[in-house]
GROMACS .gro file of N, CA and C in nm:
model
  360
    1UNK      N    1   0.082  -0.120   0.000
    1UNK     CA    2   0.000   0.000   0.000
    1UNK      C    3   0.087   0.126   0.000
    2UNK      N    4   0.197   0.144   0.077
    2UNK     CA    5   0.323   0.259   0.042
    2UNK      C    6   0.306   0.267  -0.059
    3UNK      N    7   0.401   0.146  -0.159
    3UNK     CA    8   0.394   0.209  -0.291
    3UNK      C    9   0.286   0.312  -0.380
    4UNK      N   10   0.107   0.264  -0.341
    4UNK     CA   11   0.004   0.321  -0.375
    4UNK      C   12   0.049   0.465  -0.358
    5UNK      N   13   0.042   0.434  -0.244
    5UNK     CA   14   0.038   0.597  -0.177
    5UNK      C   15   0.120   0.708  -0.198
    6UNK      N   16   0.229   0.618  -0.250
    6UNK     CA   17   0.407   0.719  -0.304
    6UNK      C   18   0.320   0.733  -0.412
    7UNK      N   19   0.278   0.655  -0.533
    7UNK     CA   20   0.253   0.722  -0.673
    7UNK      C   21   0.142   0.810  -0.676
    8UNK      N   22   0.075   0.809  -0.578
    8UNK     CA   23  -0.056   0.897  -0.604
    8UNK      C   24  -0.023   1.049  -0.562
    9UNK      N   25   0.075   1.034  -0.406
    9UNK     CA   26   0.195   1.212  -0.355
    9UNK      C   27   0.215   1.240  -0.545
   10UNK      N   28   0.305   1.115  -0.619
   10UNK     CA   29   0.376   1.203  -0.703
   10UNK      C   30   0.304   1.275  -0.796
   11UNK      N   31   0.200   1.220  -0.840
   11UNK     CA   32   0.118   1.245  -0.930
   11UNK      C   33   0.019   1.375  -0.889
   12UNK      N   34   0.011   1.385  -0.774
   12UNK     CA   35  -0.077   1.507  -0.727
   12UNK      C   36   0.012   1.622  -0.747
   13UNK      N   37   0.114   1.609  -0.703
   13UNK     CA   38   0.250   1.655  -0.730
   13UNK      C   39   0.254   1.757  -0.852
   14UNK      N   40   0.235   1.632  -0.963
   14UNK     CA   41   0.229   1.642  -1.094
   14UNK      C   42   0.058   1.759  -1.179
   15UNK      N   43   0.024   1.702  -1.102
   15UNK     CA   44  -0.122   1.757  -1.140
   15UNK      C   45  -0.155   1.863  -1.058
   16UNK      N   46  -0.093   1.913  -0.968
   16UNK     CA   47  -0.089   2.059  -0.915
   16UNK      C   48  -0.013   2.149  -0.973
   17UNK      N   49   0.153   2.079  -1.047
   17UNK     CA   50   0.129   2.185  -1.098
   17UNK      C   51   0.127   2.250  -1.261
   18UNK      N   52   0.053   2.153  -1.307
   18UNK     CA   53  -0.039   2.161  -1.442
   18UNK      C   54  -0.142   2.270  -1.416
   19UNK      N   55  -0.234   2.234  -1.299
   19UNK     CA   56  -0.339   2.342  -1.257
   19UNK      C   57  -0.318   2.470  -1.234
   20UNK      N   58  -0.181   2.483  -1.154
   20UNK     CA   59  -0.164   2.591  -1.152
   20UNK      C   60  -0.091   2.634  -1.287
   21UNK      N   61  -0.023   2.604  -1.367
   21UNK     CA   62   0.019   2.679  -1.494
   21UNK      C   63  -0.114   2.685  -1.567
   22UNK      N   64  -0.260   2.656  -1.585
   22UNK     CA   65  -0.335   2.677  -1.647
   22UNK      C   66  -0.411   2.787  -1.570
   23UNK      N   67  -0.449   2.786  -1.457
   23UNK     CA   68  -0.533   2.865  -1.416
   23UNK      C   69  -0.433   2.977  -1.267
   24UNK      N   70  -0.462   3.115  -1.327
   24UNK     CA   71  -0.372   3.194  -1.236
   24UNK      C   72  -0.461   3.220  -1.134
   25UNK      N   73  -0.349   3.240  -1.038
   25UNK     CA   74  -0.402   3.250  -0.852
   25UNK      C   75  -0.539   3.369  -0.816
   26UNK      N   76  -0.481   3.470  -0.908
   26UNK     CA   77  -0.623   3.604  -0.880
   26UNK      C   78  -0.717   3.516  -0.895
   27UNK      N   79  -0.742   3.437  -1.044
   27UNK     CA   80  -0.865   3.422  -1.123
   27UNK      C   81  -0.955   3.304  -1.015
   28UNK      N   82  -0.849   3.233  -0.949
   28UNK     CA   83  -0.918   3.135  -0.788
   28UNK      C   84  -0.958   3.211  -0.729
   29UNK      N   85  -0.860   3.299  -0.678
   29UNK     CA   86  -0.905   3.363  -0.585
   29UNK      C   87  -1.066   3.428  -0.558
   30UNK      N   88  -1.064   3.463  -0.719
   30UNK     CA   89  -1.178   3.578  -0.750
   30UNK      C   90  -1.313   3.440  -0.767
   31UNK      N   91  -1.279   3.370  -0.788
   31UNK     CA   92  -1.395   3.257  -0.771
   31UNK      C   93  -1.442   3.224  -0.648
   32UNK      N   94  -1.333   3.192  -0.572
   32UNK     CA   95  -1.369   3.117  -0.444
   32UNK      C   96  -1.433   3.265  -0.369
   33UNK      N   97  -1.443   3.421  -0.395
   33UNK     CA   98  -1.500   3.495  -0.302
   33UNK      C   99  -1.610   3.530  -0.355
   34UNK      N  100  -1.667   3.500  -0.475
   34UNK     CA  101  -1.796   3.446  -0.598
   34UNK      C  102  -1.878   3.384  -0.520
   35UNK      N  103  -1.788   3.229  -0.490
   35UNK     CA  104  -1.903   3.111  -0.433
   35UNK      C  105  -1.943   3.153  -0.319
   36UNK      N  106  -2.067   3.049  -0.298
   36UNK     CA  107  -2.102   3.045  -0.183
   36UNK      C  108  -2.078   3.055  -0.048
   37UNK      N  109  -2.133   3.099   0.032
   37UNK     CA  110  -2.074   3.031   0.182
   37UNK      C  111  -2.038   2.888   0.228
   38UNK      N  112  -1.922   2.859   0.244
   38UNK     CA  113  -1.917   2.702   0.278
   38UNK      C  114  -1.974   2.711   0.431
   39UNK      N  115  -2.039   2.561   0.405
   39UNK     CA  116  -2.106   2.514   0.509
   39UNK      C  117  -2.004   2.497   0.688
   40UNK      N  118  -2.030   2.507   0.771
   40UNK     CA  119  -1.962   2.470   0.880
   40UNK      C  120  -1.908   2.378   0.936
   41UNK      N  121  -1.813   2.289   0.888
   41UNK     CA  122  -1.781   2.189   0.892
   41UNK      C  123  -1.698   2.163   1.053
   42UNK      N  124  -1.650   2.226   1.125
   42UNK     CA  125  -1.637   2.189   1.247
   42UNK      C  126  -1.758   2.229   1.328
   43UNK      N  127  -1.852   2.284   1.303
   43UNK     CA  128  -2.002   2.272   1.390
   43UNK      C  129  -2.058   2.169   1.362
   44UNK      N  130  -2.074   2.128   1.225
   44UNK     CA  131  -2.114   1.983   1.188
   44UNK      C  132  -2.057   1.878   1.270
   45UNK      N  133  -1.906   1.894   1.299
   45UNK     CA  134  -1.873   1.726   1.357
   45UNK      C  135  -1.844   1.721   1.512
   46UNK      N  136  -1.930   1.877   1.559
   46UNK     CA  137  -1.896   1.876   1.745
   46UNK      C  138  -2.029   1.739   1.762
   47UNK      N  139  -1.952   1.636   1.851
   47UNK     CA  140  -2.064   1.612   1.850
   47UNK      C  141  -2.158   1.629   2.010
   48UNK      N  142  -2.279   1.571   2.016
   48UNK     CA  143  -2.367   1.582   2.127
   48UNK      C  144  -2.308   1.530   2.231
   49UNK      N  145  -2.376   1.567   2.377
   49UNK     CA  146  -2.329   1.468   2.510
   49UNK      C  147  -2.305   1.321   2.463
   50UNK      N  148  -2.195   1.226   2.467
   50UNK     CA  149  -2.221   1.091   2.468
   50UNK      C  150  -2.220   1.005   2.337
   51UNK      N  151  -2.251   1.146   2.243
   51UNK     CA  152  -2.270   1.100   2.109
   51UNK      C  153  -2.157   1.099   2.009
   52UNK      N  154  -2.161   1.091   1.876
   52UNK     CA  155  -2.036   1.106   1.764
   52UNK      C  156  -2.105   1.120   1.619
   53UNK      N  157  -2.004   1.241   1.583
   53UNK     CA  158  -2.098   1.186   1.425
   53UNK      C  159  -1.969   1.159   1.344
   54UNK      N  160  -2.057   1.146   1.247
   54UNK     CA  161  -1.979   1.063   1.095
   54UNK      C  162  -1.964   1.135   1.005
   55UNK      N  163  -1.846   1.107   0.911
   55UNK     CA  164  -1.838   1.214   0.795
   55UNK      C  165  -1.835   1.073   0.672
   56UNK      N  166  -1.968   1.048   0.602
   56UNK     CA  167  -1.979   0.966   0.516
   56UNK      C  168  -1.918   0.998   0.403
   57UNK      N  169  -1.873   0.901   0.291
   57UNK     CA  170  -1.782   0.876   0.189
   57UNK      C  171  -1.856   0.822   0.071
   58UNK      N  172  -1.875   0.929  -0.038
   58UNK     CA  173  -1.873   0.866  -0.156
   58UNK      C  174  -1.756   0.866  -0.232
   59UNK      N  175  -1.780   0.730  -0.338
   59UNK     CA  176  -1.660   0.682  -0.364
   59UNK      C  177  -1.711   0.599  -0.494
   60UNK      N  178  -1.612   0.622  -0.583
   60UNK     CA  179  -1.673   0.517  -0.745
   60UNK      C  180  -1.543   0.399  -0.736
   61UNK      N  181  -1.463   0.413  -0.681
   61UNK     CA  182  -1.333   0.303  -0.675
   61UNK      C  183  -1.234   0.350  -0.572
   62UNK      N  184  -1.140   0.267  -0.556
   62UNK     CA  185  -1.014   0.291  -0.486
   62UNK      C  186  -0.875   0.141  -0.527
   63UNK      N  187  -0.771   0.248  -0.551
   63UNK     CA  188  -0.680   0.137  -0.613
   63UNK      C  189  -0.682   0.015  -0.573
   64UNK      N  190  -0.713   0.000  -0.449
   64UNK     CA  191  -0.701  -0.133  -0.365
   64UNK      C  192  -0.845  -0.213  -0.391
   65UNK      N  193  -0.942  -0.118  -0.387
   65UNK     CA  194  -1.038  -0.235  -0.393
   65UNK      C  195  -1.094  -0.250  -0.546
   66UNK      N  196  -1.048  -0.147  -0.628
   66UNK     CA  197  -1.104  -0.159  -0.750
   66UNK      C  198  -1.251  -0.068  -0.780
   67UNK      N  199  -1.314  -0.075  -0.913
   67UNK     CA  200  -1.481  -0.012  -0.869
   67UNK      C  201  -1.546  -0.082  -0.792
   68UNK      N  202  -1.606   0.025  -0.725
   68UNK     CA  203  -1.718  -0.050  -0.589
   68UNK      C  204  -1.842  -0.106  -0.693
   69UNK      N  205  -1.904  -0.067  -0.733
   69UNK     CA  206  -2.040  -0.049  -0.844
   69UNK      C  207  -2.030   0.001  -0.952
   70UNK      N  208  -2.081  -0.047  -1.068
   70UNK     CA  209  -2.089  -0.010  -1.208
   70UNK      C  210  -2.190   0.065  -1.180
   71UNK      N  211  -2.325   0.064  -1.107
   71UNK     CA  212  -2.453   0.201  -1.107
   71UNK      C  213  -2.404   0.284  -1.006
   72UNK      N  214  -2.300   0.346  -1.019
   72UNK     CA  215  -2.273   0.473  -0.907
   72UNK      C  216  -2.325   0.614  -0.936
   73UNK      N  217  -2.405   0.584  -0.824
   73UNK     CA  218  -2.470   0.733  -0.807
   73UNK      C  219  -2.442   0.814  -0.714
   74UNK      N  220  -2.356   0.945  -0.702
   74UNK     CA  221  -2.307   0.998  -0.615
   74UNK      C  222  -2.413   1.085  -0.507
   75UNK      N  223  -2.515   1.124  -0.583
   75UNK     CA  224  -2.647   1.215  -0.501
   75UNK      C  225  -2.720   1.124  -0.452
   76UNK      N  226  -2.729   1.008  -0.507
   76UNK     CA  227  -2.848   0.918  -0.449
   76UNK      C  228  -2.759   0.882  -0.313
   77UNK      N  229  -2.648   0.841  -0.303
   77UNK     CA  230  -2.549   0.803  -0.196
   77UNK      C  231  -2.567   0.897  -0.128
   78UNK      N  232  -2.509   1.032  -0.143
   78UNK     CA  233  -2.553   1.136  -0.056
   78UNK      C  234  -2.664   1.152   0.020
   79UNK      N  235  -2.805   1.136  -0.017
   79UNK     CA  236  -2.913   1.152   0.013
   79UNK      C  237  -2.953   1.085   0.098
   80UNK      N  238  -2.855   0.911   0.047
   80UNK     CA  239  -2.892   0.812   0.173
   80UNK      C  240  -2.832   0.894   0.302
   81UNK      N  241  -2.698   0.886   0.310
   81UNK     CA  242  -2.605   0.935   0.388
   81UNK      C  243  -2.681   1.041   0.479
   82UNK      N  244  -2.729   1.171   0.390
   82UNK     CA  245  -2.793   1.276   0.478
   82UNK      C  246  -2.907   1.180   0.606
   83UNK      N  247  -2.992   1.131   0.493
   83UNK     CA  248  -3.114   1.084   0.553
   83UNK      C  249  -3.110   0.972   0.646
   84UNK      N  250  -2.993   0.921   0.664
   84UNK     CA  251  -2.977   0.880   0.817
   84UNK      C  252  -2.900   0.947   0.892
   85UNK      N  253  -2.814   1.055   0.911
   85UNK     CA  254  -2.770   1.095   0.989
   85UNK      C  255  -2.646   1.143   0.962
   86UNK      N  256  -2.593   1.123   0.868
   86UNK     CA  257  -2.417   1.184   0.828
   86UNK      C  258  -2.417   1.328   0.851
   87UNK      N  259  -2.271   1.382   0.933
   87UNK     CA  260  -2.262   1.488   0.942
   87UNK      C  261  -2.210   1.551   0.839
   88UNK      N  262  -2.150   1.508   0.741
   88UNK     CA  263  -2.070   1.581   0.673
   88UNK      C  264  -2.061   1.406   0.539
   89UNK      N  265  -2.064   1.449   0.421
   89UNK     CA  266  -2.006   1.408   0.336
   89UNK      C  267  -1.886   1.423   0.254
   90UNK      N  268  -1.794   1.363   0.253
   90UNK     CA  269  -1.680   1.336   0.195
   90UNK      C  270  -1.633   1.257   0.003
   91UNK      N  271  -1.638   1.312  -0.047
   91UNK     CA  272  -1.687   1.302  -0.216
   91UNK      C  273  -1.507   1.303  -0.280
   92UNK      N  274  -1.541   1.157  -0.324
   92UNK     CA  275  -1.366   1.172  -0.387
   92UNK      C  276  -1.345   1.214  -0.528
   93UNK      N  277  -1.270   1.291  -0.528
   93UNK     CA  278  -1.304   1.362  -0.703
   93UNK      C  279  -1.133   1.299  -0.802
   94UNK      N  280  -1.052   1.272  -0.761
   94UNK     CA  281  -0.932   1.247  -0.767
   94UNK      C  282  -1.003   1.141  -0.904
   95UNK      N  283  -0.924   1.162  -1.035
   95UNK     CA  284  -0.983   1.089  -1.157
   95UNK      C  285  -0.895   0.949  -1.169
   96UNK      N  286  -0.724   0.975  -1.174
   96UNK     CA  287  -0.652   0.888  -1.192
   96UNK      C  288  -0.654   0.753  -1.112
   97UNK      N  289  -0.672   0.777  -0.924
   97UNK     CA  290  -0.701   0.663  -0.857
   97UNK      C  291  -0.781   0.625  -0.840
   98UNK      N  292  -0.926   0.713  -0.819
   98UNK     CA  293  -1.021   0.693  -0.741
   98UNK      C  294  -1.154   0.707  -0.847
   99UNK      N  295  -1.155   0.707  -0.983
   99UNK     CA  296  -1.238   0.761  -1.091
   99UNK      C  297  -1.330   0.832  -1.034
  100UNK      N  298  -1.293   0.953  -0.955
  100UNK     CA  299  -1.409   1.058  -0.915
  100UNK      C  300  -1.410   1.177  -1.064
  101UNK      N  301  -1.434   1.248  -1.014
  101UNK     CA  302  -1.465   1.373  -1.086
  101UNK      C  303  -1.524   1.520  -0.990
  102UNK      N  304  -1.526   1.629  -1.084
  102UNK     CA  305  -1.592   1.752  -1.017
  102UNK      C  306  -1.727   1.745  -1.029
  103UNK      N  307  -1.762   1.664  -1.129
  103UNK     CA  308  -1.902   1.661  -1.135
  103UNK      C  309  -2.012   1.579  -1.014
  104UNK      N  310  -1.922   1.448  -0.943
  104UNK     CA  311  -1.932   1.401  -0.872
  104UNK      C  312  -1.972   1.537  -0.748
  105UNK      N  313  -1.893   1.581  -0.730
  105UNK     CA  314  -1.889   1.726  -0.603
  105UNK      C  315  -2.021   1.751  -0.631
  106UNK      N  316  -2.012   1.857  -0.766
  106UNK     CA  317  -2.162   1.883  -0.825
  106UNK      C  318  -2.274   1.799  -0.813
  107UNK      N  319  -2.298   1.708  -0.808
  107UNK     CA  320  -2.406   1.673  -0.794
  107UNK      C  321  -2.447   1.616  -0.615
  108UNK      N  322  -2.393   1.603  -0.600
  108UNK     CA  323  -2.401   1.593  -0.477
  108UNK      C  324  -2.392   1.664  -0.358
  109UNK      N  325  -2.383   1.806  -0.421
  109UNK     CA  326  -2.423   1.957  -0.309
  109UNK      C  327  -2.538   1.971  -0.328
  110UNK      N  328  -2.619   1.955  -0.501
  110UNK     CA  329  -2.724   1.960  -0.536
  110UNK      C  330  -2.804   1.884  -0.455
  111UNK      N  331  -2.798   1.780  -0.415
  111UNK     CA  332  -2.894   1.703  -0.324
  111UNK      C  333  -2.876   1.695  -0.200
  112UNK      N  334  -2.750   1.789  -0.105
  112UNK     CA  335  -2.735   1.726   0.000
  112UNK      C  336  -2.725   1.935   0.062
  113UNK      N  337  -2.743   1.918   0.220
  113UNK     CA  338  -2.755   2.080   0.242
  113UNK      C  339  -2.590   2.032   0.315
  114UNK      N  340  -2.522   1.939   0.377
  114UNK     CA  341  -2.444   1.846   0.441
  114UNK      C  342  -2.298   1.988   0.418
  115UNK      N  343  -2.233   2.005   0.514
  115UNK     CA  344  -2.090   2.012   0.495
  115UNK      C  345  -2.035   1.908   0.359
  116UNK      N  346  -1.961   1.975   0.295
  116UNK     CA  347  -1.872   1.871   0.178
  116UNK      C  348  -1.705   1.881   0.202
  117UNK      N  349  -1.661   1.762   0.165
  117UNK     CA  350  -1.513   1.766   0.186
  117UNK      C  351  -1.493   1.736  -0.009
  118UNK      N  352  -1.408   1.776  -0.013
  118UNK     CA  353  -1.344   1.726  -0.114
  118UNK      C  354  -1.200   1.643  -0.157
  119UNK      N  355  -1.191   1.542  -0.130
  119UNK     CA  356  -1.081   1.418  -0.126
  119UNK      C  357  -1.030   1.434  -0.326
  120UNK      N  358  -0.899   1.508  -0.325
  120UNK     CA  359  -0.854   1.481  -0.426
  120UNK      C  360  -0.701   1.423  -0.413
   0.00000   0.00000   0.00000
């Protein structure tokens, strides 16, 4: 599993900084103060007297286990997730290991009001 984990550092590595030679720092910048309010993600995971919450995981594969499901639905997952109790959802977008995507993110804010993490 090291090894996994060394090629995926290098490659992020690699793919950070592609991103950044395509897209300049203002033009983020000026987006991310565009979007929305992000949700509260350490109020989300205080949890109650006695209690704990969870930060649920969607996921279309992982090197180790391979694809989970050929019908992956990232909002319908979400929705479960909300509708029992997840504090926060966690959405892997990373394409090379994990065949996520941004669209994955996207659709799954659309259905969920939930704190989002984004695992790339």
């Amino acid at each position: 599993m090291a090894h996994v984990l060394q090629q995926i550092v290098e490659e992020k590595h690699r793919e950070l900084a592609r991103r950044k030679a395509l897209r300049p720092r203002r033009e983020l910048e000026r987006e991310c103060q565009a979007a929305a309010p992000a949700r509260d993600l350490a109020a989300a995971l205080r949890p109650p007297p006695g209690g704990v919450r969870l930060i649920a995981e969607v996921k279309r594969a992982s090197p180790s286990g391979g694809v989970f499901t050929e019908s992956f639905d990232p909002a319908s997952q979400a929705r479960a997730y909300a509708a029992h109790g997840a504090a926060a959802v966690s959405v892997l977008t990373d394409e090379k290991f994990f065949q996520g995507s941004l669209e994955h993110l996207r659709a799954v804010r659309a259905q969920v009001e939930l704190p989002l993490l984004r695992k790339d």
